[in-house]
XYZ file of C-alpha atoms in Angstrom:
537
model
C 0.026 0.173 0.041
C 1.217 3.248 -0.848
C 2.319 5.374 1.884
C 0.949 8.711 0.135
C -1.729 10.955 2.041
C -4.914 10.819 -0.086
C -5.924 14.788 -1.400
C -8.334 15.081 1.107
C -8.479 17.814 4.038
C -9.888 15.127 6.268
C -10.503 11.432 6.009
C -10.381 9.597 8.951
C -10.571 6.005 6.739
C -8.471 6.722 4.290
C -5.664 4.634 4.743
C -2.551 6.646 5.466
C -2.240 10.237 6.351
C 1.114 11.487 5.500
C 2.567 8.288 5.757
C 0.526 7.924 8.878
C -1.886 5.350 9.589
C -5.111 6.523 10.280
C -5.774 3.886 12.660
C -4.242 6.033 14.953
C -6.952 7.957 17.510
C -7.133 11.292 18.444
C -6.735 12.468 21.819
C -10.437 12.314 22.394
C -10.347 9.057 21.566
C -13.250 9.027 18.343
C -11.108 8.930 15.660
C -10.580 11.965 14.737
C -7.360 14.137 13.875
C -6.303 16.521 16.528
C -7.079 20.012 16.383
C -10.041 22.025 14.959
C -11.550 20.454 11.862
C -13.850 23.550 11.218
C -11.545 25.303 8.791
C -12.942 28.474 8.146
C -12.753 28.725 12.529
C -9.292 26.971 12.621
C -7.170 28.883 9.760
C -8.449 32.684 11.973
C -8.607 31.288 15.300
C -5.169 33.130 15.801
C -3.711 33.929 19.247
C -3.138 38.054 20.107
C 0.562 37.793 19.895
C 2.346 40.704 20.944
C 6.065 40.864 20.901
C 6.836 37.172 20.001
C 4.572 35.850 22.870
C 1.191 35.311 23.811
C 0.373 37.074 27.049
C -0.364 33.948 28.381
C -3.357 32.504 26.435
C -3.687 28.817 25.134
C -1.450 29.020 21.933
C -3.892 25.924 19.835
C -7.577 27.480 21.504
C -7.747 31.483 22.028
C -11.586 31.752 21.603
C -11.963 35.340 20.474
C -10.627 35.468 16.672
C -8.982 38.524 16.589
C -8.648 39.335 12.507
C -4.244 39.448 12.522
C -4.968 37.421 9.114
C -7.648 38.805 7.791
C -10.361 35.734 5.883
C -10.989 35.384 2.200
C -14.542 34.635 0.533
C -12.826 31.592 -1.469
C -15.830 30.971 -4.567
C -14.942 34.462 -6.304
C -12.170 35.080 -8.542
C -10.071 38.029 -7.536
C -6.648 39.494 -9.104
C -4.681 39.579 -6.144
C -5.231 37.746 -2.472
C -6.810 40.512 -0.150
C -4.112 39.312 2.382
C -1.876 41.878 0.950
C -4.253 44.913 1.927
C -3.253 47.304 3.807
C -3.451 46.687 7.760
C -5.111 48.743 10.028
C -3.540 49.818 13.395
C -5.755 47.518 15.417
C -4.319 44.623 13.286
C -0.724 45.690 13.608
C -0.722 45.862 17.201
C -1.717 42.363 17.662
C 0.595 41.612 15.216
C 4.390 40.305 16.512
C 7.468 42.631 15.979
C 9.099 40.152 13.515
C 5.382 40.151 11.073
C 4.845 44.275 11.105
C 8.786 44.146 10.072
C 8.345 41.963 7.110
C 4.293 43.220 6.317
C 5.055 47.079 6.542
C 2.468 49.666 7.011
C 0.979 48.849 3.118
C -0.105 45.297 3.928
C 2.589 44.647 0.856
C 5.327 42.725 1.507
C 8.287 43.122 -0.867
C 9.670 39.620 -2.235
C 13.059 40.611 -0.990
C 11.640 40.352 3.017
C 9.546 37.748 1.939
C 12.488 35.433 0.862
C 14.831 36.402 3.275
C 16.267 33.216 5.120
C 15.783 35.644 8.679
C 12.139 35.830 7.898
C 10.986 32.521 6.225
C 9.361 30.231 8.808
C 10.237 26.746 7.133
C 13.002 24.580 7.193
C 14.043 21.109 6.740
C 14.328 19.487 9.950
C 16.203 16.165 8.565
C 19.076 18.636 7.392
C 18.801 21.400 9.596
C 18.471 19.465 13.053
C 20.236 16.140 12.511
C 23.831 17.078 11.901
C 26.256 13.993 12.748
C 28.010 14.094 16.731
C 31.378 12.545 17.250
C 30.896 11.843 20.846
C 33.259 9.354 22.916
C 32.216 5.854 23.171
C 32.887 2.834 25.609
C 32.484 -0.621 24.097
C 30.941 -3.289 26.998
C 31.224 -6.656 25.410
C 29.419 -10.010 26.867
C 26.690 -8.298 28.663
C 24.164 -10.365 30.433
C 21.044 -10.356 27.599
C 18.806 -9.247 30.197
C 21.163 -6.249 31.433
C 18.925 -2.917 32.095
C 20.166 0.661 30.572
C 20.513 1.753 34.768
C 22.880 -1.366 35.662
C 25.095 -0.453 32.769
C 24.954 3.397 34.121
C 25.953 2.191 37.394
C 28.895 -0.261 35.945
C 30.184 3.135 33.994
C 29.873 5.288 37.506
C 27.165 7.603 37.396
C 29.831 10.483 38.046
C 30.947 9.566 34.271
C 30.356 12.397 31.735
C 27.878 10.488 30.204
C 25.522 11.814 27.894
C 22.478 13.155 29.505
C 19.509 10.943 29.332
C 17.512 13.402 27.183
C 20.438 12.130 24.774
C 19.932 8.436 25.182
C 23.162 7.690 25.202
C 23.314 3.936 26.194
C 22.888 1.701 22.924
C 22.184 -1.792 23.749
C 22.806 -3.818 20.901
C 19.588 -6.192 19.969
C 19.812 -8.575 17.056
C 16.645 -7.406 15.798
C 15.785 -10.594 14.416
C 16.112 -12.810 17.494
C 16.429 -9.876 19.560
C 19.325 -11.665 21.178
C 21.823 -9.154 23.359
C 25.854 -9.527 23.415
C 27.148 -6.251 23.266
C 26.210 -2.249 24.312
C 27.741 0.744 23.744
C 27.923 4.243 25.821
C 28.090 7.425 24.474
C 30.426 10.307 26.583
C 30.264 13.828 26.439
C 34.089 13.394 24.660
C 36.560 11.061 23.861
C 38.363 11.915 26.858
C 35.923 10.914 28.992
C 35.095 7.538 27.547
C 38.972 6.768 28.200
C 38.756 8.246 31.755
C 36.129 5.678 32.511
C 37.043 2.920 31.108
C 41.008 3.689 32.313
C 39.470 3.724 35.486
C 37.429 0.173 35.677
C 40.808 -1.134 34.445
C 42.743 0.134 37.501
C 40.230 -1.209 39.662
C 40.733 -4.581 37.844
C 44.330 -4.255 38.505
C 43.701 -4.035 42.166
C 42.046 -7.409 41.842
C 38.298 -6.109 41.102
C 36.727 -7.951 38.282
C 34.671 -6.256 36.233
C 30.841 -7.799 36.744
C 27.626 -6.741 34.987
C 25.203 -8.863 37.337
C 27.389 -12.096 37.885
C 28.659 -12.030 34.181
C 32.579 -10.573 33.790
C 32.659 -8.103 31.191
C 35.115 -6.733 28.785
C 35.638 -2.820 28.597
C 37.137 -0.987 25.965
C 37.324 2.365 24.535
C 35.467 2.536 21.156
C 34.303 4.588 18.698
C 31.614 5.762 16.549
C 32.211 3.918 13.508
C 31.818 0.474 15.194
C 28.764 1.990 17.054
C 27.110 2.783 13.746
C 28.578 -0.260 12.336
C 26.422 -2.774 14.836
C 23.597 -0.753 14.841
C 22.903 -0.980 11.203
C 24.568 -4.130 10.527
C 22.315 -4.424 6.914
C 23.523 -1.156 5.596
C 26.243 -2.566 2.662
C 27.846 -0.281 0.036
C 29.491 2.382 2.764
C 31.755 2.710 5.294
C 31.364 4.703 9.118
C 33.375 7.751 9.123
C 32.446 8.506 12.739
C 28.774 8.908 12.993
C 29.384 9.542 9.271
C 28.314 7.023 6.012
C 30.391 7.843 3.181
C 28.633 5.434 0.454
C 31.037 3.483 -2.144
C 30.607 3.748 -5.921
C 27.760 1.368 -7.059
C 29.017 -1.791 -8.485
C 26.619 -3.293 -11.204
C 28.448 -6.340 -11.172
C 27.736 -6.732 -7.493
C 23.968 -5.431 -6.779
C 23.836 -7.370 -3.437
C 26.864 -5.090 -2.253
C 25.542 -1.813 -2.958
C 23.607 0.361 -0.791
C 19.777 0.349 -0.166
C 18.921 1.029 2.897
C 19.746 1.425 6.442
C 16.963 -0.712 8.130
C 14.503 -2.661 6.238
C 10.913 -3.632 6.771
C 11.317 -6.730 7.546
C 13.443 -5.469 10.654
C 10.647 -3.120 11.487
C 8.024 -6.062 11.159
C 10.284 -8.545 13.566
C 10.860 -5.531 16.218
C 6.987 -5.151 16.510
C 6.905 -9.227 16.652
C 8.848 -8.892 19.414
C 6.455 -6.815 21.856
C 3.204 -8.823 20.266
C 4.078 -12.184 20.610
C 7.808 -12.478 22.910
C 7.671 -16.152 23.173
C 7.016 -16.882 19.656
C 8.532 -20.223 17.844
C 10.410 -18.767 14.629
C 12.367 -20.777 11.873
C 15.495 -19.134 13.203
C 15.033 -19.666 16.789
C 12.942 -23.835 16.784
C 12.411 -23.131 20.508
C 10.834 -20.390 22.946
C 13.223 -17.452 23.168
C 13.685 -16.227 26.066
C 15.198 -12.810 25.280
C 12.245 -10.819 24.893
C 10.436 -12.493 27.535
C 13.109 -12.145 30.034
C 13.814 -8.318 29.243
C 10.235 -7.233 27.349
C 12.241 -3.443 27.403
C 14.703 -4.371 24.981
C 12.672 -4.035 21.581
C 11.768 -0.486 22.573
C 15.194 0.291 23.385
C 16.534 -0.770 19.718
C 14.101 1.460 18.471
C 14.822 4.355 20.823
C 18.707 3.919 19.450
C 17.505 3.520 15.912
C 15.605 6.367 15.544
C 18.289 8.370 17.766
C 20.879 7.545 15.363
C 19.716 7.174 12.729
C 21.380 9.439 9.823
C 18.523 11.496 8.389
C 20.465 14.048 7.210
C 21.284 11.152 4.092
C 18.054 12.688 2.683
C 19.009 11.501 -0.459
C 19.382 7.878 0.398
C 16.185 7.779 2.807
C 12.494 7.294 1.207
C 9.230 7.998 1.987
C 8.208 4.477 2.519
C 11.478 3.451 4.359
C 10.849 6.274 6.940
C 7.241 5.282 6.729
C 8.129 1.702 8.005
C 10.030 3.381 11.008
C 7.187 5.406 11.676
C 4.430 2.801 11.819
C 7.186 0.716 14.069
C 7.498 3.641 16.429
C 2.994 3.518 16.348
C 2.841 0.049 17.184
C 5.549 -0.430 19.586
C 3.966 2.801 21.691
C 0.126 1.369 21.581
C 1.738 -2.247 22.897
C 3.658 -0.573 25.437
C 0.273 1.346 26.795
C -1.382 -1.793 26.863
C 1.241 -3.668 28.657
C 1.813 -0.799 31.176
C -2.397 -0.588 31.805
C -2.444 -4.605 32.140
C 0.932 -4.250 34.828
C 2.712 -6.769 32.710
C 6.362 -6.449 33.709
C 6.092 -2.924 36.119
C 9.745 -2.425 36.850
C 10.900 -2.943 33.209
C 7.619 -1.415 31.153
C 6.500 1.710 32.559
C 6.016 5.293 32.189
C 9.579 6.186 31.836
C 9.919 4.085 29.030
C 6.842 5.201 27.343
C 7.817 8.696 28.117
C 11.449 8.062 26.330
C 9.985 5.876 23.416
C 7.273 9.540 23.037
C 10.387 11.641 23.466
C 12.938 10.068 21.107
C 9.679 9.944 18.228
C 8.833 13.939 19.234
C 12.529 15.007 18.589
C 13.179 12.589 15.685
C 14.192 15.225 12.929
C 12.997 12.843 10.015
C 9.297 12.705 10.890
C 6.703 14.632 9.683
C 4.832 17.697 11.344
C 1.502 14.934 10.841
C 3.586 11.873 12.238
C 5.042 13.254 15.308
C 0.755 14.544 16.078
C -0.169 11.391 15.682
C 2.669 10.024 18.155
C 1.067 12.691 20.344
C -2.287 11.616 19.678
C -1.315 8.399 20.715
C -0.138 9.541 24.337
C -2.999 12.260 25.099
C -0.395 14.856 24.841
C -1.923 17.984 26.195
C -1.723 20.811 23.861
C 1.043 22.564 25.727
C 3.462 19.729 25.801
C 3.059 19.375 21.807
C 4.052 23.041 21.132
C 7.303 22.502 23.503
C 8.515 19.978 20.698
C 7.908 22.826 18.094
C 4.365 21.729 16.315
C 2.730 24.375 14.517
C -0.981 25.270 15.180
C -3.793 22.682 13.810
C -0.746 20.220 12.789
C -2.895 17.391 11.303
C -3.563 19.422 8.452
C 0.382 19.420 7.625
C -0.617 16.511 5.809
C 1.150 17.410 2.133
C 4.226 18.447 3.473
C 6.379 15.131 3.718
C 10.019 16.848 4.784
C 9.135 20.437 5.671
C 8.403 21.935 9.468
C 7.773 25.096 11.145
C 11.256 26.928 11.955
C 12.000 26.558 15.983
C 11.236 30.011 17.529
C 9.619 31.613 14.809
C 6.580 33.424 15.659
C 3.401 31.852 15.246
C 1.399 34.433 13.460
C 4.458 34.743 11.125
C 4.419 31.038 10.261
C -0.030 31.372 9.646
C 1.015 34.346 7.276
C 3.274 32.625 4.857
C 0.926 29.382 5.152
C -2.061 32.353 4.468
C -0.275 33.433 1.000
C 0.069 29.955 0.066
C -3.716 28.841 0.741
C -5.002 32.416 -0.601
C -3.095 32.469 -3.676
C -3.150 28.876 -4.575
C -7.302 29.409 -3.807
C -6.882 32.607 -6.137
C -5.611 30.335 -8.542
C -7.949 27.924 -8.576
C -11.074 30.113 -8.806
C -9.871 31.086 -12.297
C -10.124 27.432 -13.691
C -12.634 26.385 -16.113
C -15.609 24.299 -14.189
C -14.806 21.111 -15.522
C -11.187 21.569 -13.747
C -12.886 23.018 -10.590
C -15.157 19.586 -10.390
C -12.206 17.325 -11.719
C -10.251 18.853 -8.608
C -12.457 18.807 -5.576
C -13.505 15.181 -6.758
C -9.927 14.941 -5.334
C -10.381 16.796 -1.896
C -9.413 20.021 -0.778
C -7.988 21.364 2.253
C -8.692 24.440 3.890
C -5.576 25.038 5.597
C -2.957 24.825 3.067
C -5.697 25.597 -0.032
C -4.322 23.683 -3.343
C -1.101 23.345 -2.318
C -1.099 19.801 -3.009
C -2.349 20.628 -7.022
C 0.598 22.550 -7.475
C 3.139 20.552 -5.798
C 1.764 17.607 -8.023
C 3.614 14.263 -6.218
C 3.811 11.234 -8.097
C 1.748 9.060 -6.990
C 1.774 4.975 -6.075
C 4.788 3.198 -6.019
C 7.008 6.077 -7.120
C 5.758 8.309 -4.464
C 7.005 5.680 -1.915
C 10.417 5.607 -3.467
C 10.922 9.051 -3.808
C 13.852 10.006 -1.780
C 13.090 12.515 1.197
C 15.428 14.873 -0.546
C 13.752 14.511 -3.978
C 10.384 15.277 -1.772
C 12.339 18.483 -0.169
C 12.939 19.550 -3.489
C 9.767 19.667 -4.674
C 8.273 21.426 -1.816
C 11.030 24.249 -1.578
C 10.438 24.737 -5.533
C 6.219 24.983 -4.959
C 6.557 27.266 -2.232
C 8.894 29.672 -3.887
C 6.795 29.454 -6.973
C 3.170 30.348 -4.831
C 5.243 33.077 -2.807
C 6.726 34.369 -6.027
C 3.374 34.405 -8.241
C 1.573 35.745 -5.440
C 3.988 38.811 -4.888
C 4.168 39.503 -9.110
C 0.349 40.260 -8.973
C 0.166 42.305 -6.078
C 2.693 44.599 -7.440
C 0.790 44.456 -10.928
C 2.208 41.420 -12.284
C 0.657 38.783 -14.328
C 2.117 35.564 -12.433
C 2.140 33.715 -15.402
C 6.356 33.072 -15.061
C 4.973 31.529 -11.529
C 1.874 29.718 -13.004
C 0.993 25.972 -12.102
C 2.288 23.043 -13.788
C -0.319 23.348 -16.405
C -0.576 19.631 -16.794
C -2.361 19.189 -13.226
C -1.169 15.651 -13.338
C 1.455 13.542 -11.079
C 4.678 13.952 -12.097
C 6.127 10.828 -13.045
C 9.899 9.898 -12.856
C 11.551 9.225 -16.115
C 14.881 7.559 -17.469
C 16.087 11.021 -18.765
C 19.101 12.413 -16.745
C 20.191 16.024 -16.063
C 23.959 16.259 -15.475
C 24.330 13.008 -13.972
C 23.711 13.260 -10.087
C 19.809 14.421 -9.998
C 16.278 12.982 -11.437
C 14.254 14.372 -14.518
C 10.580 14.553 -12.813
C 8.456 14.643 -16.164
C 4.673 16.186 -16.339
C 1.693 15.102 -18.075
C 2.634 17.767 -20.947
C 6.219 16.859 -21.108
C 7.213 19.936 -18.579
C 9.780 18.601 -16.234
C 11.877 19.790 -13.122
C 15.472 18.586 -12.567
C 15.844 17.495 -8.877
C 19.538 18.003 -7.919
C 21.718 16.525 -4.532
């Protein structure tokens, strides 16, 4: 099944929503998406934002909608969008300083102001927020399979300069197929800190104190990020690890089995879920019952936490939409299973609220997950709106259904973010109103998103398996290009131009990937009428 979102504003039974299975229940438990789905209300129920703060009001549910962003009548063709009308003094007083600076007193921002990177409210989190960090690493070998994270930290000494718990420094390596555990890696603030921890334990050994974890003697040595990444992603081929950075080899057509395909496979994620759903199952690999998942039930959850935290999300040209969805889907299923186990009181010392919080936090901070995916994770645990906001989530996150790689920039005033979305919504709706009745009916049959307007029509993602195999880099290129084109067109028309240079793709059909190449390092996306967009990385 394709992981692409159907072209509907809200469809509670539509299979996948931005790569998110819509079996996810809302915080209210009624199967509807989080947020306000009454679009005309939701769009304009904005907080009064003064000088970048909300004066103590709820970020998400301010009941008196001030006219910070003026509404637009959507069913009448217009020459320009009403958003560029001159704001009143009352409106300017309610806006943030940043938005007033961008818009100006006449209400018509310049293209330079709108496109200034300092003002632009969108980022590509996978690129911006996931730069590799070469922390010091200690390797523990031959550990008991039921070793806990707390035992390993205690073994190394609580005064050791291990990374903060929020960074998830302990990685107990689990075979995702058998669930067997042999080794563990622990990350330290610096390499010197790792060396000091190992030297202290080895000095104790020279004094006759055996290094034991539980009842078993263990080996300890200073290791590297390369060794950690190699053991954490054993399926990855066609690369070498330079610290935590993958360096990809040139594809070898004569040995395709050794070329890079993925960091983790769908089968690995499926088996990870099976370990928590049926911990005592019998497999063809282990002909008798495996004690690993039974005696250490938290291991599969911690394995997924390590996978999410250490995944090199910034290599967006090597991760596809479907591969990301496989990781997200495993995460959602594990959270649901953990909630059930906590409710049933199974292994409360190991399966508890602390573990659930760690898993949810790893998902909410994951730079590779989309806004909608994170919102669905938050829905699973009934996360309060203010806590949701602490993870840099926008208003109405369930409506970011066609943003597969972009997210809100941290620290940007909410009204600035809403203003840019309003430009996209109103300009795409203005362009839609100029179509023939036949074209309108055809597009309406495919759905409409009242919050982002007809953004999905202009971006024209491919469909089906072609969409699933898009890399995150390719999807991001299309999203950036579409937002750039819409904003330029809106400004051009506002200043008396025709906007024809930035018109939507004429074919109105999803782009298809062709065999044509550009300069050897990109793909050519071909439209229904032959027009194309080259993607480079």
